Coordinates of C-alpha atoms and ligand atoms in Angstrom, one line a residue:
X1 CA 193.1 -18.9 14.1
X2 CA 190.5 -18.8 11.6
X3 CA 187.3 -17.0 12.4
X4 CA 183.6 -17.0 11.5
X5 CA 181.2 -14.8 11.7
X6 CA 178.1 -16.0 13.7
X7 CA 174.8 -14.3 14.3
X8 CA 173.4 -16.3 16.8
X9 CA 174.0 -19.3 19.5
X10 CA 171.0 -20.4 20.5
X11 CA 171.0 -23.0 23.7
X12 CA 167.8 -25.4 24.6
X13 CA 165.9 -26.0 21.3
X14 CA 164.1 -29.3 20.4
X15 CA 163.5 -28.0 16.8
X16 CA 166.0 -28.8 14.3
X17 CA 167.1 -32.4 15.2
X18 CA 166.9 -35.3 17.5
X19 CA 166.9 -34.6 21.7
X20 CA 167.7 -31.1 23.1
X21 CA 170.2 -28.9 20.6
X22 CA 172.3 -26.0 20.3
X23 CA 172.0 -24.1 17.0
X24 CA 174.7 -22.1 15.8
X25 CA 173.6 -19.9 13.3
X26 CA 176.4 -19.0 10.5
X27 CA 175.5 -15.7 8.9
X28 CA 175.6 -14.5 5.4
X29 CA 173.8 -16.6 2.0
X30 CA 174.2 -16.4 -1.6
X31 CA 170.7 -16.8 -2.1
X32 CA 167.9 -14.0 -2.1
X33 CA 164.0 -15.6 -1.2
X34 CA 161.6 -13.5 -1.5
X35 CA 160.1 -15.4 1.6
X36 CA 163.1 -15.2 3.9
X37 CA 162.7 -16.1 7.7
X38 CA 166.0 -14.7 8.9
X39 CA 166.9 -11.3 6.8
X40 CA 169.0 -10.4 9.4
X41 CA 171.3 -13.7 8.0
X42 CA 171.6 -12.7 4.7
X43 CA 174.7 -10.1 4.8
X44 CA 178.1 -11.7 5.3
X45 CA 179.1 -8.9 7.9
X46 CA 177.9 -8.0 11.2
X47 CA 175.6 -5.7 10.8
X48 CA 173.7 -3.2 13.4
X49 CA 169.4 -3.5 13.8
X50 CA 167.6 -0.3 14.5
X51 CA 164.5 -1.2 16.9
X52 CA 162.3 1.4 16.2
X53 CA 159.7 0.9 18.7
X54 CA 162.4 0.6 21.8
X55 CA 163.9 3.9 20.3
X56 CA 163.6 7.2 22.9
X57 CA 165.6 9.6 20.8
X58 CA 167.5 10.2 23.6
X59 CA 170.1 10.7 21.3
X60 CA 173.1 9.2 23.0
X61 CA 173.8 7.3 19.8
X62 CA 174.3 10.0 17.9
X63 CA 176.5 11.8 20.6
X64 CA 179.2 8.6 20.7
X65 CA 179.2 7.6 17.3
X66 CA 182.8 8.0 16.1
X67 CA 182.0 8.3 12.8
X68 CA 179.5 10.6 12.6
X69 CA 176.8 8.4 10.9
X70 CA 173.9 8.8 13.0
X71 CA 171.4 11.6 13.1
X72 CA 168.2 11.5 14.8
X73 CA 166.8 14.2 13.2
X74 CA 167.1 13.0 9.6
X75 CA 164.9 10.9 8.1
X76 CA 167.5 8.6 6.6
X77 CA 168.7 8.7 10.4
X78 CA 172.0 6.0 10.0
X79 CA 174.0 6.1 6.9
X80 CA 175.2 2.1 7.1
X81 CA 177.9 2.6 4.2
X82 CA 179.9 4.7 6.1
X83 CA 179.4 3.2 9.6
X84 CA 182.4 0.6 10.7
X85 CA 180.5 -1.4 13.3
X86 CA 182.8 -0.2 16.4
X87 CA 179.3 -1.3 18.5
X88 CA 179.6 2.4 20.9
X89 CA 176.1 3.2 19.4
X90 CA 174.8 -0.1 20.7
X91 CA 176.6 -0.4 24.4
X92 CA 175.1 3.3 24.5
X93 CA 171.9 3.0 23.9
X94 CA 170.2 2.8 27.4
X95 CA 166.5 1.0 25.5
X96 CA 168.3 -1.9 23.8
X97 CA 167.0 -0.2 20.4
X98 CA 170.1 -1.0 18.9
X99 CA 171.5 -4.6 18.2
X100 CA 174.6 -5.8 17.4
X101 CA 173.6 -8.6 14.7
X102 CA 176.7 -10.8 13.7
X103 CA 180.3 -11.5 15.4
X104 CA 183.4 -12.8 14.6
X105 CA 184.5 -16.0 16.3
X106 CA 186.8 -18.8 17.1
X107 CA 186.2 -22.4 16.8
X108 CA 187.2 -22.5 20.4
X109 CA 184.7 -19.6 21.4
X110 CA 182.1 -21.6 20.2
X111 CA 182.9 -24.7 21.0
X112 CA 183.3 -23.5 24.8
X113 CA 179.6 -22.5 24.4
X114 CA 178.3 -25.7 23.2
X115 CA 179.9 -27.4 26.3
X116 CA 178.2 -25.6 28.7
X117 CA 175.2 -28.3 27.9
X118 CA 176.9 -31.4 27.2
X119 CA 174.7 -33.1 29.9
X120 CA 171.1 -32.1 28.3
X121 CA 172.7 -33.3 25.1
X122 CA 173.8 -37.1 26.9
X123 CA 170.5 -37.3 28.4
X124 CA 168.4 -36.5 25.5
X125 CA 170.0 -37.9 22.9
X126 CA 170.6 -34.5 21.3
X127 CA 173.7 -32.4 19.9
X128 CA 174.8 -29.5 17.7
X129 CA 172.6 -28.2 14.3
X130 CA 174.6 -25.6 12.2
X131 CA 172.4 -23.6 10.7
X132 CA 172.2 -19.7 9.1
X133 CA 172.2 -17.9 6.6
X134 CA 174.0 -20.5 4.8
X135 CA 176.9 -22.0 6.7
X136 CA 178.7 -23.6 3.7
X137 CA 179.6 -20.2 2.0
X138 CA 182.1 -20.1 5.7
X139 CA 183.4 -23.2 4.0
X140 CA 186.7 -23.7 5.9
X141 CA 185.6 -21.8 9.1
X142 CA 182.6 -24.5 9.0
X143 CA 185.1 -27.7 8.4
X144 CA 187.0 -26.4 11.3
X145 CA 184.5 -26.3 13.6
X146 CA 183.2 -29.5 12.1
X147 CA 186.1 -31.5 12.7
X148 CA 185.9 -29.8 16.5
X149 CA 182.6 -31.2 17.1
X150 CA 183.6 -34.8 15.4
X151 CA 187.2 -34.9 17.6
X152 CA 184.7 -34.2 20.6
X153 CA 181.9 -36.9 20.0
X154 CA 178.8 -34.3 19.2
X155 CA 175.5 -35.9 17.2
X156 CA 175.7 -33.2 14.4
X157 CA 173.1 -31.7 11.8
X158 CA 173.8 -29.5 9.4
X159 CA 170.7 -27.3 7.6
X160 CA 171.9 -26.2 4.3
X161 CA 170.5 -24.7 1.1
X162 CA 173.1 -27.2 -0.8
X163 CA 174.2 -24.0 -3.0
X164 CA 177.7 -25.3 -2.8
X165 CA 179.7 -27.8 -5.1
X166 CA 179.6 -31.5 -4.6
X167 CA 183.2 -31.9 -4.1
X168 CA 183.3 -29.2 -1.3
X169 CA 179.9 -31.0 0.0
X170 CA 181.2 -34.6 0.3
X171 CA 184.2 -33.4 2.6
X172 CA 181.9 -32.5 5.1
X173 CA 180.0 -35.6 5.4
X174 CA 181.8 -38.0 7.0
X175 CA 181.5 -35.0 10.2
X176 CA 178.0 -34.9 9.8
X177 CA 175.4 -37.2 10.7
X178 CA 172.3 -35.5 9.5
X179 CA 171.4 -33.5 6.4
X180 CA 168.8 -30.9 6.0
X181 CA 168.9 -30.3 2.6
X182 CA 166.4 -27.0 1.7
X183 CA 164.6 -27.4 -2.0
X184 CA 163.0 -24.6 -2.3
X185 CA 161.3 -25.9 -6.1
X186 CA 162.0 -28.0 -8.8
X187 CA 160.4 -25.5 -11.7
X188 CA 164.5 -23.7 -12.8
X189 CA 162.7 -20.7 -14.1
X190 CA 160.3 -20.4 -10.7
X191 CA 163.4 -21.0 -8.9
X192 CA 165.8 -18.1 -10.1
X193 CA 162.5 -15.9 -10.2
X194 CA 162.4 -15.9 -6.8
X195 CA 165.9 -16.9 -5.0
X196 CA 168.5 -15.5 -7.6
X197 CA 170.4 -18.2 -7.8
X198 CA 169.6 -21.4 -10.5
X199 CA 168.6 -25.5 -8.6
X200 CA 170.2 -27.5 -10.9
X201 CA 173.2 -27.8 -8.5
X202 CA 171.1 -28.1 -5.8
X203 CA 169.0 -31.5 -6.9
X204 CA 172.2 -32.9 -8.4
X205 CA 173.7 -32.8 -4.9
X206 CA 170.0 -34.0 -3.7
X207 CA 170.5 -36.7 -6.0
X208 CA 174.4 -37.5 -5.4
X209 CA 174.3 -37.4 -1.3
X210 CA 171.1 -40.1 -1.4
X211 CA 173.7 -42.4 -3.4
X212 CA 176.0 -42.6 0.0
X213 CA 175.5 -43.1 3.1
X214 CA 174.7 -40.2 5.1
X215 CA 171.4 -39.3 5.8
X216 CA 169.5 -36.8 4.1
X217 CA 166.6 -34.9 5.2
X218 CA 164.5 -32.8 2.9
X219 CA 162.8 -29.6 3.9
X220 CA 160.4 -28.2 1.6
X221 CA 158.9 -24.6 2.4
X222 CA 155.4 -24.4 0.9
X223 CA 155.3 -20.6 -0.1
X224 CA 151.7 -19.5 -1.8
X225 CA 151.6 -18.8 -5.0
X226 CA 155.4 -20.0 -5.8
X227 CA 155.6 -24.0 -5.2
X228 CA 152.1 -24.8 -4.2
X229 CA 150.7 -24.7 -7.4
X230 CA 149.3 -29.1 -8.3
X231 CA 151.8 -29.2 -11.1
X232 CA 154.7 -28.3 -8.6
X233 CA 153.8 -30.8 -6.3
X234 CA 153.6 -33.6 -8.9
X235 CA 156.9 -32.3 -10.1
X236 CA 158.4 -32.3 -6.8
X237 CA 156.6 -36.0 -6.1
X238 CA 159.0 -37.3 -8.9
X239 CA 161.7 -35.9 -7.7
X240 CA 161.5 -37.1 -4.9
X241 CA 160.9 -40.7 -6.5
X242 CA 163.9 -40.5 -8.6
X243 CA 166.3 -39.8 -5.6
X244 CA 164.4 -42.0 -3.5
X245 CA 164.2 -39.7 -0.8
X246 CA 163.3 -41.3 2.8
X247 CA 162.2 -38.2 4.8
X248 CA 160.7 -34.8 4.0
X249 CA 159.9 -32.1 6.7
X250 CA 157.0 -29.6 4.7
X251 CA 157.6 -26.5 6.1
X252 CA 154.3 -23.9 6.0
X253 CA 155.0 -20.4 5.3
X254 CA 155.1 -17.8 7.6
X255 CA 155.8 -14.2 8.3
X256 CA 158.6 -14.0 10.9
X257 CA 160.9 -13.1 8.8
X258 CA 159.0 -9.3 8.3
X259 CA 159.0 -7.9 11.2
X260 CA 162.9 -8.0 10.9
X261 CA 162.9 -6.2 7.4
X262 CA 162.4 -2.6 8.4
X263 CA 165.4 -3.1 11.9
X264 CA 168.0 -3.6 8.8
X265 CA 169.7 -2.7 5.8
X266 CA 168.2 -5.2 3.2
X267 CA 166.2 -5.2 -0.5
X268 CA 164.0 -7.5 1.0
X269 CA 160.2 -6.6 0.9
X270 CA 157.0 -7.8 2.4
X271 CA 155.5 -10.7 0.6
X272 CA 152.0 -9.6 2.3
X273 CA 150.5 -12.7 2.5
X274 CA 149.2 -14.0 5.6
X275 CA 151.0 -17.1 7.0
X276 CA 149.9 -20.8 6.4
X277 CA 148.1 -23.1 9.0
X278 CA 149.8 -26.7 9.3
X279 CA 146.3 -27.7 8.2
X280 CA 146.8 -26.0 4.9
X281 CA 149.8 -28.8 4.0
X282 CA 148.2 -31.9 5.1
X283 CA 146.7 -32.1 1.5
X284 CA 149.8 -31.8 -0.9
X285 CA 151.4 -34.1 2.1
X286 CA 149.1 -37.3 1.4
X287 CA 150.2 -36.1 -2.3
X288 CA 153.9 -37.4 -1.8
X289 CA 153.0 -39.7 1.2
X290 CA 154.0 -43.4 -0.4
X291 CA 155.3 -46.2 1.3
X292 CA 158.9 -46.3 2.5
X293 CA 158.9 -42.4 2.4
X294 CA 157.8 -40.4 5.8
X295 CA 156.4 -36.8 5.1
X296 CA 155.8 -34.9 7.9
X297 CA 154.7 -31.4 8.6
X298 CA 156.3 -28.9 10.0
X299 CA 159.8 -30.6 11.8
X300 CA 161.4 -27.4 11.7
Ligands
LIG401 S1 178.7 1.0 15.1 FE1 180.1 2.7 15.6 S2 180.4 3.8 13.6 FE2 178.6 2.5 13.4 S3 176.8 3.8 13.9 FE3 177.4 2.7 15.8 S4 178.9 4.1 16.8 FE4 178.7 4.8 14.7
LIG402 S1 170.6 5.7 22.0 FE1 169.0 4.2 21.6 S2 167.1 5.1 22.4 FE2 168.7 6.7 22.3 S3 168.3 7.7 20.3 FE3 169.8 6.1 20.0 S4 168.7 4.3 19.4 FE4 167.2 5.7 20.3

């Protein structure tokens, strides 16, 4: 059986869709923000945090690691390249410094997890968001577990940065019931600047899932100094307009994602700018608020 590789399952939230949810969050993502919330989602393979502060340097990593990749005493204390995520170093570690981030699993593994609240989801009108990293880069793990969900009656929502092509995209659609489809900006020089990867795919599938009949909404991270700027909005305004979008979630930036960068391997860095208040959107929101269109704040 095919297997995916899935960083996190996370049971009781009320963000990310209608009624109470479980969020199963795909790792691994072709594309590279600079303001990343979930570093720890980028790589495709599990990979192992370092928790500085929980850290005794008891050393008892070090003294089970098979391969020999650990030393306390260095400054470069793990050397990741060589290390083959056998997990010893983590079940030994008696602080929890040390966390396993990422594993390999059936449809059937996770499906048995999502059961475990089928009544919250029947009495609040809730269900399943896959989320990530990007989840469409598993592309036939994530059909799979689609069709799973479908066969089983689940409300479903899938997040996606819509870095995939259309004709891959529209076989998952009749499984989905709700789209969150990420722009991240509309400017194609701004965009590969800071994401590595160019948007024109992205709006054309914007453009091409508004034509049918599944519904689509957009979530737009403000990020200072990137997509904030007037001329972005009134570029992103007429986007918006010419795909006639129906619902867009605003989402304010913030700085969760950099506490994780120093527990992993990544080329991330700080963006050192303090996060956004809500307040701070509510102006370039009345910009794109027009009739037939909601725009809300926050609904991550
Ligand atoms: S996961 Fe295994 S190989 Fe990697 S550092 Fe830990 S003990 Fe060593
Ligand atoms: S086992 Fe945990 S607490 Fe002990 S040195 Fe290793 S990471 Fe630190």
């Amino acid at each position: 059986m095919e297997k995916g590789v899935i960083f996190n399952i996370q049971r009781y939230s009320v963000n990310d869709g209608p009624g109470i949810r479980t969020i199963v969050f795909f790792k691994g993502c072709p594309m590279r923000c600079a303001w990343c919330d979930n570093p720890e989602s980028i790589a495709f393979k599990p990979q192992i945090a370092f928790h500085k502060k929980k850290c005794i340097n008891c050393g008892a990593c070090m003294e089970i690691c098979p391969k020999g990749v650990i030393n306390i005493n260095h400054k470069n204390r793990f050397d990741w390249e060589n290390c083959n995520n056998c997990e010893k170093c983590v079940n030994s570690c008696p602080t929890e410094a040390l966390e396993m981030i990422g594993r390999l699993m059936t449809v059937d593994e996770i499906m048995k997890e999502i059961k475990k609240d089928d009544a919250f989801y029947n009495k609040s009108g809730g269900g399943i968001t896959i989320s990530g990293g990007e989840a469409t880069s598993q592309f036939k793990f994530l059909q799979e577990l689609l069709k799973s969900l479908k066969v089983e009656g689940y409300h479903v929502v899938i997040e996606t940065n819509g870095l995939i092509t259309w004709e891959k995209l529209e076989k998952i659609i009749p499984n989905v019931d709700i789209i969150y489809l990420d722009i991240k900006g509309i400017d194609a020089e701004k965009h590969w600047q800071n994401t590595n990867v160019e948007n024109a795919v992205i709006l054309q599938n914007a453009e091409n899932l508004l034509q049918g009949n599944c519904k689509v909404v957009f979530r737009i991270p403000i990020i200072p100094g990137f997509n904030d700027f007037l001329e972005d909005i009134h570029r992103l305004d007429d986007f918006l307009s010419t795909v006639k979008a129906k619902e867009i979630h605003l989402l304010p930036y913030h700085r969760f994602g950099e506490d994780k960068i120093e527990t992993i391997q990544t080329e991330q860095k700080s963006l050192e700018i303090p996060s956004m208040e809500r307040s701070e959107l509510e102006t370039i929101r009345r910009k794109i608020q027009h009739s037939g269109r909601i725009v809300i704040v926050g609904g991550e």
